[in-house]
Amino acid sequence: MRAATSAAIEDGVLPTLTALLVALVAGDLLILSYGQAPGEVWRLMMSGTWGNAYGIGQVLYKATTLVFTGLSVAIGLRAGLFNIGAESQLAAGGFCAAALGLLLPTGMTPWLAIPMCLLAAMLGGALVGFIPGVLRARFGAHEVIATIMLNFVVLALLNWAISATGLAVPETLHTPPVASSSIPRLAAFFPVFHGSAANGTILLALMAVTVSAWLLFRSRFGYELRATGLQPLAAESAGIRVPRIWMMAMVLGGAVAGLGGSNFVLGYKNYFEDGFNGGAGFLGIAVALVGRNNPFGVLLAALFFATLSQGGLAIHALVPKQMVEVLEGIVILAVAVSVPEVRRLLRARPAPSATTLPVTV
Amino acid sequence: MVTADLSAARRIHSSLSLAAPIRAGDLSRFMRPLITALIVLALVHGGLLFVQPTNAPAAELAGDGPQVGVVFDLGGRGDKSFNDGAYLGAESAAKKLQARVQFIEPGDGSDRGAGLRLLAAERRALVVGVGFIFTDDLIELAKEYPDVNFAGVDFAVGTDKFGDPIPPPPNVAALKFREEEGSFLVGALAALVGGSKKVGFLGGMDMPLIHKDEAGYRAGVMHVCKDCTVIAQYAGVTPEAFRNPSKGKELALSQYQQGVNVIFHASGSTGLGMFEAARAMGRGHYGIGVDADQYGEAPGYVLTSMVKGVDNVVYDTIRRVKDGTFQGGIFSYGLKEKGVGYVYDARNRALIPDSVRARLLDIERDIVAGRIRVPSTRS
């Protein structure tokens, strides 16, 4: 048991560590190419993110959205499906939360209004996940194509709903503020976080991590889902209804991504703004990849990418923002390359055990 | 039902998920290459940390004048219009007023507030947000940092329930443009030069900001040519409509074929298609550019460009901070303040007859003097 655990840690940690070091060295060289001192740039990046309460709050805020989209992608991948649609699921979730919030009477108690809006966010995301899910399960349409295409459709629809129907405040691209259901900012409880966008949605993100870890690794549904992901033919002969699992995985992933929309809409700005998703859904793919499709790994990876994103602002005076984007790309590439490469090294050992479906990770 | 594309999903999956557990024996022997690689990478990184390049470029445009921070809109630098205009204005302030300027390009929505806050927390003398989208963030931060001056280009001034404008906080300068005045002039120009009683307008996204251009343009056409008709078309209802040159070309070609000789576009890069259409139609067909001087897009076919002086306005605001005359409030820039205008220089002089130029100067004087009222909405 101990051996299995330490092997799992090796397998989970070593490739990522290698990838991060590769990215760090690449970052050093990039910084040097701008004629700046790497030590100074990294120091600025750390002090602008984890060096003060405001920076920490901003990192937590950005990480919150990434946790949701990362989980969404990870759940799909565990079922063997590549969900590229987290971006539009996130946006649809945010829109539905705001739309319901605007319909609710302003005097309504937040204890009722917030859960209703959260539910709306999940339903909105789930609906967008359901479409490629059912296309895959019933008609065998590839979910990669379906989700990519649906991104265009959904984002265009939302844009239309905002700009062409008079829902937006004049001269802007956002709805009026949702008075009834606003999730309090962290600063309301801890004044040191004053000014940062971090809000109560963080707790939801932590809950989502725990629940999806339990669901994936401790529940019968999760077992069926992972079995489907590993080998659908075998899963089907074992009596698992594979198409149903595929559909459920997409719906679930959509719901989780949709819930992420509440971070901006209910927690930060209190309104839906066209384009608030800003690529967080696509970055979720990277988060899931670096987090190795493990909910707790997703949490760490989300914090990492959030640090890079916020740190990018802090080092702006020295290097252009594109450096951070390049760095993100290098991390993704390095992880993608180093995972199989490191695993090959690990596998080179004698007498590997037979492939089994681990119950724990 | 299991479908045939499983192998693809399996491949993706097997490269991403955890493998089977592996026995942890013989770690040292088989892990050696990996550990070596890790150590080498760590050493290289550690070494690079201490490299101090000589003559590193300055962190900001330096000087001993006022400290200024500029946060760009999501489009960022290189858009050849709005953001670049703000950059140019700040850059010339750095040269002429010795301002120290730091620029920030936000990545996502929450970065807008974060970028402004970063600069405000440094107690800079002036923090500028470029684009209407900064309106809310500016209002919030201005209340929090009453001793910092803020300015918003295209700041969206709200109206109260009586329809009166709500003034921004006292330390915020709302920098607005009267685009319709510039559009009025190019409308008159289009009608005078076109000579076919039909002139064209090509809008990007169908929205009030662009309707302002159309309204001014129409009024300008009608002012010099009562029996002219304006064919106005929009490329779409989404922001995509500002980035669709092929749609722009298609619309422009159809207008030219209906007998239009001059088209004014307010459509971002969609307008590049209009210039291409003018070139395809050949001599006598012109396009009018917008925001910046677009002569270079199709030399010989660009009659003029309606320019929005974001650079002048940003420079002017920085100058007022330096002089200590900065004030909050709504600032409207039109022809009188040289906030908008049209290009007339050595390159397009040949396309505009002297009589037309003289007529335009008259109209400009009338607008500045208030003798002509330019509408800002379509009626």
XYZ file of C-alpha atoms in Angstrom:
740
model
C 0.000 0.000 0.000
C 2.807 2.388 0.906
C 4.609 1.539 -2.292
C 1.503 2.185 -4.340
C 0.988 5.534 -2.660
C 4.536 6.703 -3.166
C 4.442 5.538 -6.767
C 1.272 7.508 -7.287
C 2.910 10.570 -5.796
C 5.948 10.097 -8.012
C 3.761 9.703 -11.017
C 1.632 12.665 -10.123
C 4.316 15.057 -8.942
C 7.545 14.331 -10.802
C 6.348 15.039 -14.351
C 4.695 18.257 -13.242
C 7.808 19.301 -11.331
C 9.959 18.666 -14.379
C 7.578 20.635 -16.549
C 7.533 23.570 -14.153
C 11.312 23.685 -14.014
C 11.501 23.610 -17.798
C 9.009 26.470 -17.906
C 10.949 28.427 -15.281
C 14.189 28.157 -17.255
C 12.353 29.131 -20.448
C 10.903 32.072 -18.558
C 14.389 33.104 -17.406
C 15.596 33.120 -20.997
C 12.558 35.080 -22.170
C 13.089 37.694 -19.476
C 16.746 37.947 -20.427
C 15.739 38.426 -24.053
C 13.858 41.550 -22.933
C 17.052 42.691 -21.262
C 15.683 42.323 -17.742
C 17.062 40.459 -14.727
C 15.123 37.206 -14.113
C 15.635 37.366 -10.346
C 14.098 40.827 -10.195
C 11.119 39.925 -12.411
C 10.240 36.780 -10.438
C 10.604 38.727 -7.187
C 8.200 41.391 -8.454
C 5.802 38.695 -9.579
C 5.768 37.059 -6.158
C 5.426 40.325 -4.257
C 2.554 41.379 -6.527
C 0.675 38.149 -5.955
C 1.458 36.293 -2.712
C 3.294 39.246 -1.179
C 0.256 41.169 0.062
C -3.352 40.517 1.000
C -4.750 42.296 -2.046
C -2.578 40.226 -4.364
C -3.593 37.033 -2.607
C -7.242 38.029 -2.927
C -6.858 38.611 -6.671
C -5.120 35.253 -7.121
C -7.878 33.529 -5.167
C -10.511 35.264 -7.283
C -8.933 34.175 -10.536
C -8.258 30.686 -9.219
C -11.922 30.287 -8.252
C -13.153 30.514 -11.837
C -10.312 28.285 -13.026
C -11.176 25.608 -10.448
C -14.673 25.352 -11.883
C -13.614 25.248 -15.523
C -10.692 22.927 -14.699
C -13.020 20.511 -12.907
C -15.408 20.676 -15.832
C -12.702 19.595 -18.256
C -11.279 17.019 -15.827
C -14.639 15.312 -15.308
C -15.025 15.003 -19.059
C -11.527 13.624 -19.525
C -12.065 11.048 -16.782
C -14.975 9.786 -18.845
C -12.814 9.835 -21.963
C -14.405 12.994 -23.359
C -12.561 16.156 -24.295
C -14.824 19.055 -23.288
C -13.647 22.165 -25.155
C -16.907 23.884 -24.305
C -16.173 25.081 -20.766
C -15.851 28.622 -22.124
C -19.432 28.840 -23.325
C -20.733 26.781 -20.396
C -19.134 29.308 -18.058
C -20.652 32.227 -19.948
C -24.089 30.624 -20.135
C -24.000 29.911 -16.404
C -23.141 33.511 -15.626
C -25.865 34.752 -17.924
C -28.553 32.536 -16.411
C -27.559 33.569 -12.883
C -27.856 37.244 -13.819
C -31.071 36.747 -15.794
C -32.818 34.987 -12.923
C -31.395 37.517 -10.459
C -32.949 40.335 -12.471
C -36.314 38.582 -12.551
C -36.419 37.991 -8.795
C -37.981 40.757 -6.689
C -35.309 43.062 -5.262
C -36.544 42.671 -1.706
C -36.107 38.917 -1.719
C -33.966 37.438 1.038
C -30.474 36.552 -0.195
C -30.732 33.199 1.576
C -33.265 32.210 -1.041
C -32.148 34.351 -3.978
C -28.493 33.247 -4.015
C -29.184 29.493 -4.093
C -31.762 30.034 -6.814
C -29.272 31.999 -8.919
C -26.583 29.382 -8.332
C -29.010 26.729 -9.473
C -29.781 28.784 -12.559
C -26.051 29.039 -13.287
C -25.677 25.268 -13.024
C -28.717 24.664 -15.201
C -27.458 27.089 -17.832
C -24.065 25.404 -17.989
C -25.605 21.935 -17.857
C -27.843 22.725 -20.813
C -24.851 23.780 -22.896
C -23.057 20.593 -21.805
C -26.112 18.461 -22.480
C -26.237 19.230 -26.199
C -22.830 17.777 -27.145
C -23.430 15.047 -24.538
C -26.592 13.837 -26.189
C -25.116 14.268 -29.670
C -22.270 12.025 -28.595
C -24.362 9.456 -26.747
C -27.143 9.137 -29.262
C -25.539 9.927 -32.601
C -21.845 9.382 -32.020
C -20.948 12.979 -32.943
C -17.477 13.763 -31.715
C -17.689 15.939 -28.610
C -14.584 17.964 -29.556
C -16.236 19.222 -32.732
C -19.612 19.654 -31.070
C -18.289 21.651 -28.113
C -16.060 23.887 -30.234
C -18.914 24.701 -32.557
C -21.311 25.225 -29.689
C -18.900 27.777 -28.198
C -19.480 30.010 -31.209
C -23.223 29.508 -31.141
C -23.659 30.126 -27.417
C -21.302 33.105 -27.172
C -22.960 34.734 -30.193
C -26.406 34.120 -28.701
C -25.376 35.664 -25.401
C -23.904 38.650 -27.208
C -27.115 39.065 -29.111
C -29.176 38.760 -25.934
C -27.108 41.526 -24.371
C -26.590 43.948 -27.215
C -29.655 43.615 -29.393
C -32.505 43.084 -26.945
C -32.051 46.165 -24.807
C -31.007 44.103 -21.791
C -27.760 46.043 -21.469
C -27.305 49.403 -19.801
C -26.923 51.997 -22.609
C -23.336 52.557 -23.838
C -22.180 49.350 -22.111
C -22.258 45.626 -22.720
C -23.534 44.588 -19.304
C -26.889 44.108 -17.613
C -28.121 46.353 -14.807
C -26.867 45.220 -11.396
C -28.556 42.219 -9.811
C -29.692 43.619 -6.484
C -31.276 40.574 -4.915
C -28.482 38.049 -4.914
C -24.960 39.210 -4.359
C -22.395 36.898 -2.812
C -20.408 38.904 -0.225
C -16.788 39.753 -0.937
C -14.089 38.280 1.240
C -13.269 41.796 2.403
C -16.613 41.898 4.224
C -15.221 39.341 6.674
C -11.472 39.965 6.408
C -10.846 43.682 5.832
C -7.255 43.010 4.713
C -8.615 41.771 1.402
C -10.064 45.214 0.789
C -10.443 46.008 -2.881
C -9.777 42.539 -4.197
C -12.423 40.693 -6.155
C -12.218 37.532 -4.023
C -15.632 36.535 -2.726
C -17.645 33.787 -1.094
C -17.653 31.753 -4.299
C -14.270 30.416 -3.110
C -16.142 28.211 -0.632
C -18.271 26.876 -3.476
C -15.108 26.081 -5.419
C -13.651 24.159 -2.484
C -16.920 22.290 -2.109
C -16.926 21.503 -5.815
C -13.400 20.068 -5.501
C -14.336 17.868 -2.549
C -17.623 16.718 -4.027
C -16.133 15.857 -7.394
C -13.244 13.993 -5.726
C -15.770 11.967 -3.775
C -17.953 11.458 -6.809
C -15.089 10.345 -9.040
C -13.202 8.103 -6.633
C -15.656 7.012 -3.954
C -18.979 6.617 -5.672
C -20.359 3.964 -7.941
C -21.130 6.571 -10.577
C -17.526 7.751 -10.504
C -16.282 4.198 -10.881
C -18.475 3.707 -13.912
C -17.350 7.027 -15.294
C -13.652 6.225 -14.955
C -14.150 2.721 -16.294
C -15.848 4.218 -19.338
C -12.972 6.617 -19.757
C -10.323 3.920 -19.547
C -11.927 1.380 -21.821
C -15.507 1.926 -23.011
C -15.790 -1.475 -24.636
C -14.795 -3.259 -21.462
C -17.043 -0.988 -19.420
C -19.953 -1.778 -21.669
C -19.422 -5.515 -21.412
C -19.283 -5.098 -17.652
C -22.824 -3.781 -17.841
C -22.130 -0.059 -17.680
C -24.418 2.006 -19.858
C -21.649 3.895 -21.630
C -23.732 6.413 -23.616
C -25.537 7.387 -20.447
C -22.209 7.943 -18.671
C -21.008 10.134 -21.544
C -24.120 12.236 -21.371
C -23.957 12.522 -17.605
C -20.286 13.500 -17.725
C -21.000 16.316 -20.167
C -24.014 17.540 -18.219
C -22.076 17.439 -14.964
C -19.067 19.163 -16.491
C -21.328 21.838 -17.951
C -23.041 22.388 -14.622
C -19.701 22.807 -12.823
C -18.406 25.262 -15.429
C -21.719 27.126 -15.329
C -21.475 27.454 -11.565
C -18.121 29.143 -12.139
C -19.964 32.002 -13.810
C -21.313 33.028 -10.408
C -17.798 34.091 -9.355
C -17.901 37.107 -11.645
C -21.638 37.658 -11.896
C -22.792 37.195 -8.302
C -19.517 37.650 -6.459
C -17.573 40.394 -8.205
C -19.431 42.749 -10.529
C -22.985 41.774 -9.735
C -23.941 41.912 -13.381
C -23.442 39.843 -16.494
C -21.008 41.433 -18.897
C -20.532 40.182 -22.413
C -17.146 38.483 -22.614
C -16.584 38.213 -18.855
C -15.451 34.619 -19.432
C -12.301 36.017 -21.060
C -10.696 32.681 -21.898
C -11.063 31.146 -18.424
C -12.888 28.217 -19.977
C -10.064 27.464 -22.388
C -7.494 27.907 -19.636
C -9.521 25.272 -17.774
C -8.159 22.725 -20.265
C -4.638 23.615 -19.184
C -5.660 23.518 -15.539
C -7.081 20.012 -15.942
C -3.981 18.912 -17.843
C -1.513 20.241 -15.285
C -3.760 19.075 -12.430
C -3.703 15.571 -13.939
C -7.504 15.362 -13.902
C -7.445 15.026 -10.152
C -9.770 17.494 -8.382
C -7.103 18.403 -5.834
C -4.544 18.667 -8.604
C -6.972 20.970 -10.414
C -7.120 23.158 -7.309
C -3.325 23.500 -7.198
C -3.065 24.055 -10.944
C -5.775 26.727 -10.778
C -3.812 28.550 -8.085
C -0.702 28.280 -10.239
C -2.281 29.702 -13.390
C -4.059 32.390 -11.366
C -0.699 33.408 -9.897
C 0.791 33.641 -13.387
C -2.124 35.731 -14.620
C -2.134 38.167 -11.702
C 1.668 38.197 -11.623
C 1.617 39.222 -15.259
C 0.043 42.521 -14.211
C 2.632 43.048 -11.503
C 5.606 42.629 -13.841
C 4.005 44.676 -16.559
C 6.372 47.552 -16.021
C 9.331 45.324 -16.956
C 8.128 42.815 -19.536
C 5.155 42.834 -21.922
C 2.039 40.885 -20.984
C 2.616 38.478 -23.845
C 5.479 36.960 -21.840
C 3.030 35.488 -19.360
C 0.944 34.084 -22.190
C 4.025 32.493 -23.730
C 4.917 31.088 -20.329
C 1.466 29.551 -19.933
C 1.904 27.899 -23.290
C 5.299 26.529 -22.311
C 3.901 25.063 -19.085
C 1.121 23.323 -21.004
C 3.509 22.020 -23.623
C 6.058 20.915 -21.045
C 3.423 19.041 -19.054
C 2.032 17.390 -22.160
C 5.505 16.239 -23.171
C 6.897 15.355 -19.769
C 3.967 13.282 -18.545
C 4.409 10.423 -21.004
C 8.195 10.892 -21.055
C 8.603 10.719 -17.298
C 6.161 7.882 -17.113
C 8.228 5.985 -19.657
C 11.197 6.347 -17.327
C 9.127 5.204 -14.394
C 7.806 2.273 -16.403
C 11.294 1.163 -17.277
C 11.358 -0.584 -13.958
C 11.070 -4.346 -13.727
C 7.789 -6.116 -13.141
C 5.158 -3.441 -13.486
C 1.898 -4.463 -11.946
C -1.050 -5.185 -14.181
C -3.200 -2.289 -15.207
C -5.945 -1.915 -12.674
C -8.440 0.723 -11.937
C -7.149 2.384 -8.773
C -9.861 3.054 -6.244
C -7.868 5.804 -4.608
C -5.358 8.218 -6.001
C -23.923 1.606 -28.501
C -20.231 2.198 -28.681
C -19.034 4.254 -31.588
C -16.015 4.043 -33.777
C -14.207 7.124 -32.545
C -13.387 5.542 -29.227
C -9.765 5.157 -30.114
C -9.370 8.912 -30.306
C -10.909 9.376 -26.899
C -8.754 6.579 -25.542
C -5.616 8.144 -26.914
C -6.457 11.482 -25.397
C -7.342 9.828 -22.174
C -4.307 7.616 -21.847
C -1.995 10.552 -22.397
C -3.670 12.590 -19.708
C -4.837 10.368 -16.900
C -2.924 8.638 -14.174
C -1.350 5.378 -15.125
C -1.531 2.258 -13.082
C 0.385 2.330 -9.822
C 3.969 1.207 -10.153
C 6.070 -0.491 -7.566
C 8.476 1.924 -6.008
C 11.453 -0.382 -5.851
C 14.782 0.410 -7.565
C 13.991 4.053 -7.423
C 17.568 5.254 -7.463
C 18.645 3.214 -10.469
C 15.796 3.970 -12.807
C 15.082 7.445 -11.653
C 18.639 8.600 -12.106
C 18.215 10.281 -15.505
C 15.136 12.068 -14.297
C 16.709 13.242 -11.058
C 19.782 14.385 -12.968
C 17.597 16.353 -15.345
C 15.778 17.961 -12.443
C 19.018 18.963 -10.748
C 20.479 20.372 -13.952
C 17.339 22.409 -14.610
C 17.303 23.698 -11.040
C 20.972 24.700 -11.286
C 20.471 26.482 -14.594
C 17.502 28.334 -13.171
C 19.396 29.214 -10.003
C 22.265 30.547 -12.061
C 20.049 32.610 -14.342
C 18.392 34.229 -11.352
C 21.568 36.135 -10.649
C 22.191 37.357 -14.163
C 21.988 41.132 -14.241
C 21.803 42.334 -17.832
C 23.516 45.645 -18.400
C 21.611 48.681 -19.636
C 18.203 47.148 -19.024
C 15.451 49.164 -20.726
C 13.741 51.572 -18.382
C 10.679 50.261 -16.628
C 8.634 53.253 -17.708
C 8.893 56.200 -20.019
C 10.982 58.267 -17.667
C 11.061 61.903 -16.684
C 10.635 64.107 -13.646
C 7.149 65.323 -14.586
C 3.843 63.924 -13.298
C 3.520 60.191 -12.764
C 0.882 58.797 -15.088
C -0.596 55.334 -15.490
C -2.549 54.187 -18.544
C -4.641 51.010 -18.674
C -5.565 49.928 -22.191
C -8.781 48.350 -23.345
C -8.786 44.602 -23.983
C -7.897 45.176 -27.639
C -4.587 46.511 -26.409
C -1.733 48.131 -28.250
C -1.423 47.704 -31.984
C -5.057 48.387 -32.894
C -3.908 51.366 -35.017
C -6.664 53.490 -33.551
C -8.004 53.853 -30.075
C -5.406 52.280 -27.802
C -2.516 53.317 -29.985
C -3.891 56.859 -29.920
C -3.771 56.875 -26.129
C -0.255 55.476 -26.283
C 0.888 58.208 -28.653
C -0.625 60.899 -26.454
C 1.073 59.574 -23.337
C 4.324 59.099 -25.215
C 4.437 62.676 -26.403
C 3.564 63.792 -22.860
C 6.601 61.820 -21.702
C 8.751 63.656 -24.239
C 7.394 67.157 -23.941
C 6.116 67.253 -20.358
C 8.661 64.843 -18.857
C 5.770 62.687 -17.606
C 6.615 59.276 -16.194
C 4.192 56.872 -17.800
C 3.431 53.260 -17.024
C 1.168 51.229 -19.312
C -0.894 48.177 -18.417
C -2.639 45.845 -20.852
C -5.290 43.826 -19.019
C -5.761 40.143 -19.734
C -9.322 39.489 -18.590
C -12.243 41.430 -17.155
C -11.068 41.528 -13.546
C -7.681 42.867 -14.672
C -9.247 46.179 -15.622
C -10.081 47.035 -12.025
C -6.843 45.428 -10.828
C -4.696 47.418 -13.255
C -6.301 50.737 -12.301
C -5.975 49.857 -8.633
C -2.310 48.951 -9.004
C -1.611 52.404 -10.438
C -3.882 54.226 -7.998
C -2.239 52.485 -5.051
C 1.076 53.947 -6.208
C -0.587 57.342 -5.764
C 0.092 58.345 -9.336
C -0.940 61.853 -10.288
C -3.197 60.592 -13.066
C -4.652 57.204 -13.933
C -6.275 56.826 -17.365
C -8.659 54.069 -18.449
C -8.971 53.792 -22.231
C -12.477 52.781 -23.291
C -16.070 53.038 -22.073
C -15.691 49.640 -20.450
C -13.656 51.208 -17.608
C -16.563 53.385 -16.469
C -17.662 51.335 -13.438
C -14.139 50.558 -12.302
C -13.178 54.237 -12.489
C -16.166 55.330 -10.410
C -15.426 52.727 -7.759
C -11.718 53.552 -7.505
C -12.221 57.306 -7.636
C -14.286 57.105 -4.462
C -11.652 54.982 -2.801
C -8.685 57.132 -3.827
C -10.001 60.704 -3.616
C -6.457 62.127 -3.846
C -5.696 60.458 -7.204
C -6.892 61.971 -10.489
C -8.620 59.677 -12.938
C -9.602 60.066 -16.564
C -11.772 57.828 -18.714
C -11.630 58.013 -22.511
C -15.178 57.543 -23.888
C -16.399 57.369 -20.281
C -20.072 56.358 -20.348
C -21.940 59.105 -18.531
C -25.159 57.740 -17.084
C -28.421 59.623 -16.844
C -30.726 59.958 -13.859
C -34.466 59.427 -14.000
C -35.043 62.930 -15.359
C -32.670 62.250 -18.243
C -30.000 64.594 -16.896
C -26.405 63.392 -16.996
C -25.023 62.076 -13.717
C -21.698 63.839 -13.165
C -18.722 61.539 -12.499
C -16.948 61.735 -9.102
C -15.075 65.059 -8.623
C -11.664 63.503 -9.341
C -12.729 61.834 -12.605
C -12.499 63.531 -15.991
C -14.950 61.934 -18.429
C -13.355 62.459 -21.849
C -16.064 62.321 -24.502
C -15.884 62.923 -28.226
C -18.443 64.562 -30.468
C -17.771 62.135 -33.326
C -20.880 63.386 -35.104
C -19.169 66.720 -35.884
C -16.319 65.019 -37.714
C -18.807 62.750 -39.460
C -20.801 65.821 -40.534
C -17.758 67.234 -42.297
C -16.844 64.026 -44.095
C -20.531 63.647 -45.033
C -20.449 67.047 -46.715
C -17.155 66.121 -48.350
C -18.544 62.810 -49.637
C -21.554 64.514 -51.192
C -19.469 67.298 -52.762
C -16.816 65.013 -54.230
C -18.979 62.002 -55.077
C -21.140 63.822 -57.618
C -23.658 60.982 -58.032
C -26.410 62.024 -55.600
C -25.787 58.776 -53.743
C -23.346 58.333 -50.897
C -22.681 55.300 -48.741
C -22.195 54.579 -45.062
C -20.783 51.309 -43.726
C -21.237 50.680 -40.020
C -19.723 47.881 -37.985
C -21.899 46.701 -35.131
C -25.411 48.121 -35.198
C -25.238 50.092 -31.935
C -25.813 53.657 -30.618
C -22.104 54.585 -30.676
C -21.995 53.999 -34.434
C -25.440 55.511 -35.004
C -23.828 58.733 -33.776
C -21.446 58.610 -36.749
C -24.263 57.802 -39.142
C -26.447 60.638 -37.831
C -23.695 63.224 -38.244
C -22.768 61.889 -41.664
C -26.347 61.975 -42.938
C -26.811 65.514 -41.686
C -23.569 66.552 -43.368
C -24.667 65.060 -46.692
C -28.073 66.714 -46.494
C -26.531 70.049 -45.587
C -24.788 70.385 -48.938
C -27.080 68.274 -51.122
C -30.765 68.216 -50.241
C -31.728 65.637 -52.871
C -28.926 63.168 -52.138
C -29.682 59.750 -50.662
C -27.527 57.961 -48.098
C -27.297 54.195 -48.321
C -26.425 53.056 -44.789
C -25.604 49.444 -44.004
C -24.268 47.630 -40.954
C -22.085 44.543 -41.001
C -23.830 42.843 -38.077
C -25.119 42.994 -34.537
C -22.154 41.516 -32.676
C -18.636 42.839 -32.026
C -17.550 40.422 -34.778
C -19.015 43.006 -37.130
C -15.957 45.158 -36.401
C -13.606 42.401 -37.588
C -15.129 41.151 -40.800
C -13.320 42.576 -43.855
C -14.915 40.142 -46.304
C -18.396 41.262 -45.235
C -17.186 44.843 -45.534
C -15.997 44.262 -49.070
C -19.237 42.595 -50.069
C -21.380 45.448 -48.703
C -19.121 48.119 -50.187
C -19.120 46.488 -53.632
C -22.914 46.372 -53.660
C -23.053 50.063 -52.728
C -20.548 51.060 -55.418
C -22.541 49.086 -57.961
C -25.683 50.997 -56.991
C -23.961 54.169 -58.103
C -22.337 55.274 -54.864
C -18.909 56.807 -55.374
C -17.877 57.580 -51.792
C -18.416 55.423 -48.698
C -17.618 56.399 -45.113
C -16.982 53.480 -42.788
C -17.105 53.277 -39.009
C -16.497 49.600 -38.701
C -13.029 48.748 -37.370
C -11.156 46.308 -39.563
C -14.337 45.514 -41.507
C -13.592 48.775 -43.299
C -10.402 47.309 -44.760
C -12.721 45.344 -47.056
C -14.320 48.619 -48.152
C -10.930 50.003 -49.254
C -10.290 46.818 -51.141
C -13.655 47.171 -52.863
C -12.819 50.759 -53.844
C -9.556 49.562 -55.353
C -11.331 46.744 -57.176
C -13.850 49.200 -58.645
C -11.027 51.417 -59.841
C -10.750 55.189 -60.454
C -13.430 57.435 -59.087
C -14.431 55.210 -56.191
C -13.387 56.298 -52.736
C -13.555 55.218 -49.135
C -13.322 57.430 -46.062
C -11.376 56.056 -43.115
C -12.140 56.411 -39.440
C -10.393 57.010 -36.069
C -6.869 57.214 -37.516
C -5.453 58.313 -40.884
C -6.075 55.246 -43.042
C -4.528 56.623 -46.250
C -1.985 53.806 -46.282
C -4.666 51.130 -46.611
C -5.332 51.992 -50.265
C -3.335 55.022 -51.492
C -5.304 56.962 -54.078
C -8.638 55.522 -52.993
C -8.820 56.988 -49.507
C -10.532 60.353 -49.829
C -9.802 61.274 -46.221
C -10.224 59.875 -42.721
C -12.411 61.102 -39.889
C -9.936 61.180 -37.039
C -10.635 61.032 -33.345
C -7.858 62.756 -31.453
C -7.469 60.357 -28.541
C -3.783 61.282 -28.510
C -4.473 65.036 -28.228
C -7.041 64.488 -25.515
C -4.804 62.228 -23.424
C -1.897 64.631 -23.877
C -4.094 67.557 -22.930
C -5.260 65.835 -19.749
C -1.698 65.045 -18.703
C -0.740 68.662 -19.396
C -3.511 69.881 -17.141
C -2.308 67.571 -14.381
C 1.168 68.998 -14.757
C -0.106 72.592 -14.716
C -2.244 71.876 -11.690
C -5.394 72.782 -13.585
C -6.861 69.286 -13.674
C -10.551 69.135 -12.843
C -13.111 66.385 -12.766
C -16.273 66.574 -14.816
C -17.516 65.862 -18.297
C -15.244 67.085 -21.066
C -16.582 66.994 -24.552
C -14.163 67.229 -27.452
C -15.410 68.257 -30.857
C -14.154 70.324 -33.777
C -13.637 73.359 -31.576
C -11.320 71.528 -29.184
C -9.596 69.672 -32.049
C -10.893 66.410 -30.586
C -12.255 65.296 -33.952
C -11.494 66.308 -37.500
C -10.607 64.994 -40.925
C -7.298 64.474 -42.688
C -6.243 67.054 -45.269
C -2.568 66.827 -46.115
C -0.121 66.495 -48.993
C -1.230 62.955 -49.730
C -4.936 63.517 -50.319
C -4.856 67.172 -51.383
C -5.100 66.151 -55.026
C -8.402 64.356 -54.383
C -10.140 67.337 -52.777
C -10.730 70.390 -55.039
C -9.893 73.765 -53.498
C -13.515 74.943 -53.750
C -14.640 71.916 -51.733
C -11.948 72.550 -49.150
C -13.094 76.152 -48.815
C -16.703 75.050 -48.405
C -15.693 72.593 -45.685
C -13.764 75.280 -43.838
C -16.921 77.424 -43.890
C -19.005 74.575 -42.512
C -16.413 73.877 -39.847
C -16.531 77.527 -38.762
C -20.316 77.375 -38.625
C -20.288 74.260 -36.455
C -17.686 75.731 -34.104
C -19.674 78.932 -33.854
C -22.864 76.995 -33.174
C -24.598 78.147 -36.358
C -25.005 74.525 -37.435
C -26.362 72.063 -34.912
C -25.153 68.542 -35.582
C -27.511 65.741 -34.480
C -25.998 62.903 -32.462
C -28.875 60.472 -32.818
C -30.709 59.093 -35.803
C -34.208 60.541 -35.943
